[in-house]
Short mmCIF file of C-alpha atoms and ligand atoms in Angstrom, two decimals:
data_model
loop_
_atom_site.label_atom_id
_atom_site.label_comp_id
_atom_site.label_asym_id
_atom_site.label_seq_id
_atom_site.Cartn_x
_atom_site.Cartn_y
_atom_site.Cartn_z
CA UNK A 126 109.90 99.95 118.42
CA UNK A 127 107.06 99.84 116.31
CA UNK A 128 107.64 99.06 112.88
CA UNK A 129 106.77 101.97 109.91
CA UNK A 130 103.86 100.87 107.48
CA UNK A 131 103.54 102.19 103.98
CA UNK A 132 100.31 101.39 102.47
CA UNK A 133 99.11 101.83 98.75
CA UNK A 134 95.77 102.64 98.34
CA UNK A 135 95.32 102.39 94.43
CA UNK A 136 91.21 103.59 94.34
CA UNK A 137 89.58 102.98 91.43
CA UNK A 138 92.51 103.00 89.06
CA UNK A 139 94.24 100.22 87.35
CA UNK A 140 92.80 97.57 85.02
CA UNK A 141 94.65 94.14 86.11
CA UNK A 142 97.51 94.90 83.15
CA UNK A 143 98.54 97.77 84.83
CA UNK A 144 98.05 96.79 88.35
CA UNK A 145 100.59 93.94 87.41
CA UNK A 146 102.74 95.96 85.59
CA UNK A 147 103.09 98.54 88.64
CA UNK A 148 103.19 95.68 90.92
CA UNK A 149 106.28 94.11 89.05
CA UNK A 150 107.95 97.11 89.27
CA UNK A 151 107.85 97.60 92.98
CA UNK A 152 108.85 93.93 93.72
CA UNK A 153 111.67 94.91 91.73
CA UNK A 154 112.36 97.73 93.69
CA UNK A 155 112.20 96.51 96.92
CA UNK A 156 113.87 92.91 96.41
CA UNK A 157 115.84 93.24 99.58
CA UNK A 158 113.20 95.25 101.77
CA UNK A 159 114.63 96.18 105.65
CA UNK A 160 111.50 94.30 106.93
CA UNK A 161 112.94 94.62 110.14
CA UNK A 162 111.84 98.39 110.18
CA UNK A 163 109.61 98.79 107.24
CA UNK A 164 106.42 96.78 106.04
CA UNK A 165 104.96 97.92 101.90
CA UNK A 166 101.18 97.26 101.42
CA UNK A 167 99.56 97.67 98.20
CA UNK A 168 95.77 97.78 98.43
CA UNK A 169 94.68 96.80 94.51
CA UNK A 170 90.84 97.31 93.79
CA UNK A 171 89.06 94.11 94.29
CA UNK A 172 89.55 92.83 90.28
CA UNK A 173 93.57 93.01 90.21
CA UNK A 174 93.91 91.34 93.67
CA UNK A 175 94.37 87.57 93.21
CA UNK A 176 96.70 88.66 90.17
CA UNK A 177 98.60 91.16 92.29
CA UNK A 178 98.63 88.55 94.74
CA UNK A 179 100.92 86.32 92.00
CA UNK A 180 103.00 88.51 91.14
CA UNK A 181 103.96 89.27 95.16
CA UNK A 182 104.62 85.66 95.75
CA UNK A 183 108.19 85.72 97.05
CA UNK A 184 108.59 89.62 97.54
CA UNK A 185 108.35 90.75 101.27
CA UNK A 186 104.92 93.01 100.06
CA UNK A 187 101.65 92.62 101.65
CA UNK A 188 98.52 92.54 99.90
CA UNK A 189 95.27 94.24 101.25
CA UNK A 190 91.82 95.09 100.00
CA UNK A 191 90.23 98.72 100.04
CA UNK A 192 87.02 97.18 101.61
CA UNK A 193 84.92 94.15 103.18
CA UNK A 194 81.55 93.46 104.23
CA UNK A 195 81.61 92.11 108.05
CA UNK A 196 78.79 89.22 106.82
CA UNK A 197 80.73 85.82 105.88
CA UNK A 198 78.53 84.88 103.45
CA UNK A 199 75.47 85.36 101.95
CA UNK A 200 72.96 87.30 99.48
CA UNK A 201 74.95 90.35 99.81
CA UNK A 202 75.13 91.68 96.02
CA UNK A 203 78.07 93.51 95.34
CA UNK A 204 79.73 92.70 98.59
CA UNK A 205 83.25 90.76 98.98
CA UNK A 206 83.81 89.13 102.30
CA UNK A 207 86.85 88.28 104.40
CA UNK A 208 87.18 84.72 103.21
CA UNK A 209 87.40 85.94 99.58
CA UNK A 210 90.30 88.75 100.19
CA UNK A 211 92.08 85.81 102.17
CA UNK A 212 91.67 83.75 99.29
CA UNK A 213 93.01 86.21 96.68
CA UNK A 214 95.90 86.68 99.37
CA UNK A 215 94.75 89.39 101.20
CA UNK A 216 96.31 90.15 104.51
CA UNK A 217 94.95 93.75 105.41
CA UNK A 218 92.06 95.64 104.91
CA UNK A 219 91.29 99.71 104.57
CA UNK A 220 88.37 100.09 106.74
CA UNK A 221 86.32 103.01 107.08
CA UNK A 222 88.10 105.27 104.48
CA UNK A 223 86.66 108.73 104.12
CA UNK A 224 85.48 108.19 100.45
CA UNK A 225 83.68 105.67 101.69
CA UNK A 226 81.89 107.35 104.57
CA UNK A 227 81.19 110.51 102.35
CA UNK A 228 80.16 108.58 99.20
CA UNK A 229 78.51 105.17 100.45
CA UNK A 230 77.01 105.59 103.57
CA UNK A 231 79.84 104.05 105.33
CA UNK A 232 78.81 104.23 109.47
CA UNK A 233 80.92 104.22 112.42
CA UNK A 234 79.03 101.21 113.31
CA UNK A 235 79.39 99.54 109.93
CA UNK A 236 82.99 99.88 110.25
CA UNK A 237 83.12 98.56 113.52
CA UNK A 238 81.09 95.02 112.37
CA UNK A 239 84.16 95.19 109.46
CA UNK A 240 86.64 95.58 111.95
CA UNK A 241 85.68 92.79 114.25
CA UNK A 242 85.35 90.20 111.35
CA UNK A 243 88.26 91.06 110.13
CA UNK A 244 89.64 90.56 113.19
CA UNK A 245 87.92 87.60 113.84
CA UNK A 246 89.11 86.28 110.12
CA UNK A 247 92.94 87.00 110.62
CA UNK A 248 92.95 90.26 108.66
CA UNK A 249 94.34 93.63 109.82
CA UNK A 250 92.45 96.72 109.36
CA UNK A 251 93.45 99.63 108.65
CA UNK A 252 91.18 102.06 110.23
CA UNK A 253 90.65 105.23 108.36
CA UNK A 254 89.90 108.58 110.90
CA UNK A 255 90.03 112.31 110.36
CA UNK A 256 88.23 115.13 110.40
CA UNK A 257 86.62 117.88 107.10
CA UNK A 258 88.01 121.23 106.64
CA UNK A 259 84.30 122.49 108.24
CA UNK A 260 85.25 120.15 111.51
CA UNK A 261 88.99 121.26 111.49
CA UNK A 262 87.72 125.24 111.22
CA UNK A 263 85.24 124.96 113.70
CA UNK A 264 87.25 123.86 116.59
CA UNK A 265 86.34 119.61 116.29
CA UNK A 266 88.99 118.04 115.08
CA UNK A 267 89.86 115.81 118.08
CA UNK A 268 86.28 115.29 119.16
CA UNK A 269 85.29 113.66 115.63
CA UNK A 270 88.82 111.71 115.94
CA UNK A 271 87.48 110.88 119.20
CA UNK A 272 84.00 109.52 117.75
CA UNK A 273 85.73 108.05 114.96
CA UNK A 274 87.87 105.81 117.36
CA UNK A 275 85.87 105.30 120.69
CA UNK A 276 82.90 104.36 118.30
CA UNK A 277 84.71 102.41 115.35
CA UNK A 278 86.81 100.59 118.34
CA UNK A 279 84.09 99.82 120.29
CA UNK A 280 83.90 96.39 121.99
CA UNK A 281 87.64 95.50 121.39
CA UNK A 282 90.25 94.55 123.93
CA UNK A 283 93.52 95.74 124.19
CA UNK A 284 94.93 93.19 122.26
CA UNK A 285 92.09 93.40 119.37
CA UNK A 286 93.31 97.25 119.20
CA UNK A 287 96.95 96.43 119.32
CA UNK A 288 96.20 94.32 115.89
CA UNK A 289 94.38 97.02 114.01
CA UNK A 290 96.77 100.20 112.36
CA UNK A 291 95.24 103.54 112.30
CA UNK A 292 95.06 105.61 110.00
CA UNK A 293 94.49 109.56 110.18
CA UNK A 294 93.59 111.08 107.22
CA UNK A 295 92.52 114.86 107.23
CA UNK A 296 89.53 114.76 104.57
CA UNK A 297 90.90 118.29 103.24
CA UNK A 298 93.96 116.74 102.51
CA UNK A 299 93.20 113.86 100.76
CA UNK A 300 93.77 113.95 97.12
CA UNK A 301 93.45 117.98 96.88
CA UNK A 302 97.57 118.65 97.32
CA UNK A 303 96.64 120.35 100.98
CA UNK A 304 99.34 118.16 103.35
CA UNK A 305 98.76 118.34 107.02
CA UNK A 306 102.35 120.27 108.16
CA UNK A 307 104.51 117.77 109.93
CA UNK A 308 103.57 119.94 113.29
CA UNK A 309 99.39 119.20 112.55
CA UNK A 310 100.03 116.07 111.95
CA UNK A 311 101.87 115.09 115.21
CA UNK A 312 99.28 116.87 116.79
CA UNK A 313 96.85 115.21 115.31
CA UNK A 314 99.15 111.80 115.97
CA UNK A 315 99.57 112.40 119.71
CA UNK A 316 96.34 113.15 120.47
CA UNK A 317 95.21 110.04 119.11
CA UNK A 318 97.84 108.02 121.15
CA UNK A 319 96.59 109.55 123.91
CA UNK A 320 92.95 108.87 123.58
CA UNK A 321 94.15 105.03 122.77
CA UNK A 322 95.97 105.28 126.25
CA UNK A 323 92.79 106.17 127.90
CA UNK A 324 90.84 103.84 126.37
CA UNK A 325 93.22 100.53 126.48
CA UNK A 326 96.79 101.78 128.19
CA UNK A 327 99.46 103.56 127.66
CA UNK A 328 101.55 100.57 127.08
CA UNK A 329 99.03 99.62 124.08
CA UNK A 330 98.82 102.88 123.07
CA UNK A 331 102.76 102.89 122.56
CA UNK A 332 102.56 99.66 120.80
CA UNK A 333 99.76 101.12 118.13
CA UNK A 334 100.91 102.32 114.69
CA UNK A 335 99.09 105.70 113.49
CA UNK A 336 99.61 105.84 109.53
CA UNK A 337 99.65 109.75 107.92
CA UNK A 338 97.65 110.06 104.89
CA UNK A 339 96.58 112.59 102.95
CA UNK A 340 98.54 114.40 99.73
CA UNK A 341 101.59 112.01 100.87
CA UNK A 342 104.27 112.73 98.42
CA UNK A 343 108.04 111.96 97.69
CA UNK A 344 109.28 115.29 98.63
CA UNK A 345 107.18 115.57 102.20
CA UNK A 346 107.67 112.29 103.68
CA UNK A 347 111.02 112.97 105.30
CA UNK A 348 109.62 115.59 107.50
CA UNK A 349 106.25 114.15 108.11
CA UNK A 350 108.12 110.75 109.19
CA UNK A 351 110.51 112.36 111.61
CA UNK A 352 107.13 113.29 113.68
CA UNK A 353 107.53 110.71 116.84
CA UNK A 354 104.04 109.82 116.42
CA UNK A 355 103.65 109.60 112.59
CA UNK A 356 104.30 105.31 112.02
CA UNK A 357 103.96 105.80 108.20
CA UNK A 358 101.68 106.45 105.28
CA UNK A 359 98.92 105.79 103.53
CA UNK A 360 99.68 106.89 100.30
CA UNK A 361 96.98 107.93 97.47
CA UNK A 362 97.96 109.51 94.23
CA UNK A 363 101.35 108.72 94.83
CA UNK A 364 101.20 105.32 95.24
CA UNK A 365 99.82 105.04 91.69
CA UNK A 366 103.64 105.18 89.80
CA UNK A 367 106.30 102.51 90.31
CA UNK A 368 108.65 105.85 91.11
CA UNK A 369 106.64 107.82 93.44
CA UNK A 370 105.75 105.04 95.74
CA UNK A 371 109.29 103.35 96.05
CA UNK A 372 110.95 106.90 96.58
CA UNK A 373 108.67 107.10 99.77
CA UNK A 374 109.42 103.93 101.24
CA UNK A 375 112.93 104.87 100.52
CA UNK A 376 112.74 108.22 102.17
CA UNK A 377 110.34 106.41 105.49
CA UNK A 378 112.86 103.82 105.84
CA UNK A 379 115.79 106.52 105.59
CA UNK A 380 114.40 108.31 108.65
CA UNK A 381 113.02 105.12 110.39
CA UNK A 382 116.09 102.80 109.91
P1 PGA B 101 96.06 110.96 98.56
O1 PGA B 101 95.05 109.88 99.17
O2 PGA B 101 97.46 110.51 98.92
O3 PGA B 101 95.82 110.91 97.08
O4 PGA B 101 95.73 112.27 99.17
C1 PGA B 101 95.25 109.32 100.45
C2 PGA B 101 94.13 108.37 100.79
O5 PGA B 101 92.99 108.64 100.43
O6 PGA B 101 94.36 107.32 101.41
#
């Protein structure tokens, strides 16, 4: 069985008061997680991590970082590397996330170099795929989900893949309210799975969890997570309150459990 993932991905919001603040809550929360069935990521920006980090210590939440540079060191202004999110207790990494790719000139092939260090470093990505409204209206969505993967995965073995989650994220549903319906989703889902089976196996593929995002909120997580193919979420806006986010692990791990 694969086990559900509900990631976090707090964007640039939250000074390090809040981040702790929101962080204490959740560890609250989820004192006695199922982590038998569920894992709970929250992805901090870069500043809040190492203190996010503390206040995790003892709670059965993971820590990851919205970015990474794939260099391990060096005059890279700006840039964080994979040693440093280790160090601030980093254990995954969004890779590849369509603000990224629309706003900074994030590359199939940059996210691929991320990817393998990351990898190569002990971190897992989270690889960020999906297609714009434009590509979804004009017929593309599964070839640009097919460039997204076969180019973003390239070089890997099965057992690299196997380590990395996936994440689809329809760009037109990210942060406007638009949620895939449970049924585009799947489709969406499957057709992913299957493209993994081609390129690795359909063992692999079967062992691969494919995260939902996009406008995931409290009162649509039920349905999206009772999609066979849908492994959990990566959650935006709604991961930004103590009660949004906890009522959708608590709704993932109703259906999942
Ligand atoms: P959203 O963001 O839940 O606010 O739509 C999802 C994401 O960008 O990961």
């Amino acid at each position: 069985m694969r086990k559900t993932i509900i990631a976090g991905n707090w964007k640039m919001y939250k000074t390090i008061g809040e981040a702790i603040e929101i962080a204490n809550g959740l560890k609250r929360e989820f004192f006695q997680l199922d982590t038998q069935v569920i894992e709970v990521v929250l992805c901090p920006a870069f500043t809040a991590l190492s203190e996010v980090s503390e206040v995790l210590v003892g709670s059965e939440i993971s820590l990851g970082a919205q970015d990474v540079y794939w260099q391990e060191e060096g005059a890279f202004t700006g840039e964080v590397s994979c040693k440093m999110l280790k160090d601030a207790g980093c254990s995954y990494v969004i890779i590849g996330h369509s603000e990224r790719r629309q706003y900074f000139g994030e590359t199939n092939d940059s996210v691929n170099k991320k990817i393998k260090t990351a990898l190569s470093q002990g971190l897992t990505p989270i690889l960020c795929i999906g297609e714009t409204l434009a590509q979804r209206e004009s017929g593309n969505t599964f070839s640009v989900l097919e460039d997204h993967l076969s180019h973003g995965l390239a070089g890997f073995s099965a057992e690299d893949a196997e380590r990395i989650v996936i994440a689809y994220e329809p760009v037109w549903a990210i942060g406007t309210g638009k949620t895939a319906t449970p049924a585009q989703a799947q489709e969406a889902h499957a057709y992913i799975r299957g493209f993994l089976a081609k390129l690795y196996s359909e063992e692999s593929a079967q062992r691969m969890r494919i995260q939902y995002g996009g406008s995931v909120k409290p009162d649509n997580t039920s349905d999206l997570m009772k999609q066979p193919d849908i492994d959990g979420a990566l959650v935006g806006g709604a991961s930004l309150s103590v009660e949004s986010f906890a009522a959708i692990v608590k709704k993932a791990l109703e259906v999942k459990k």
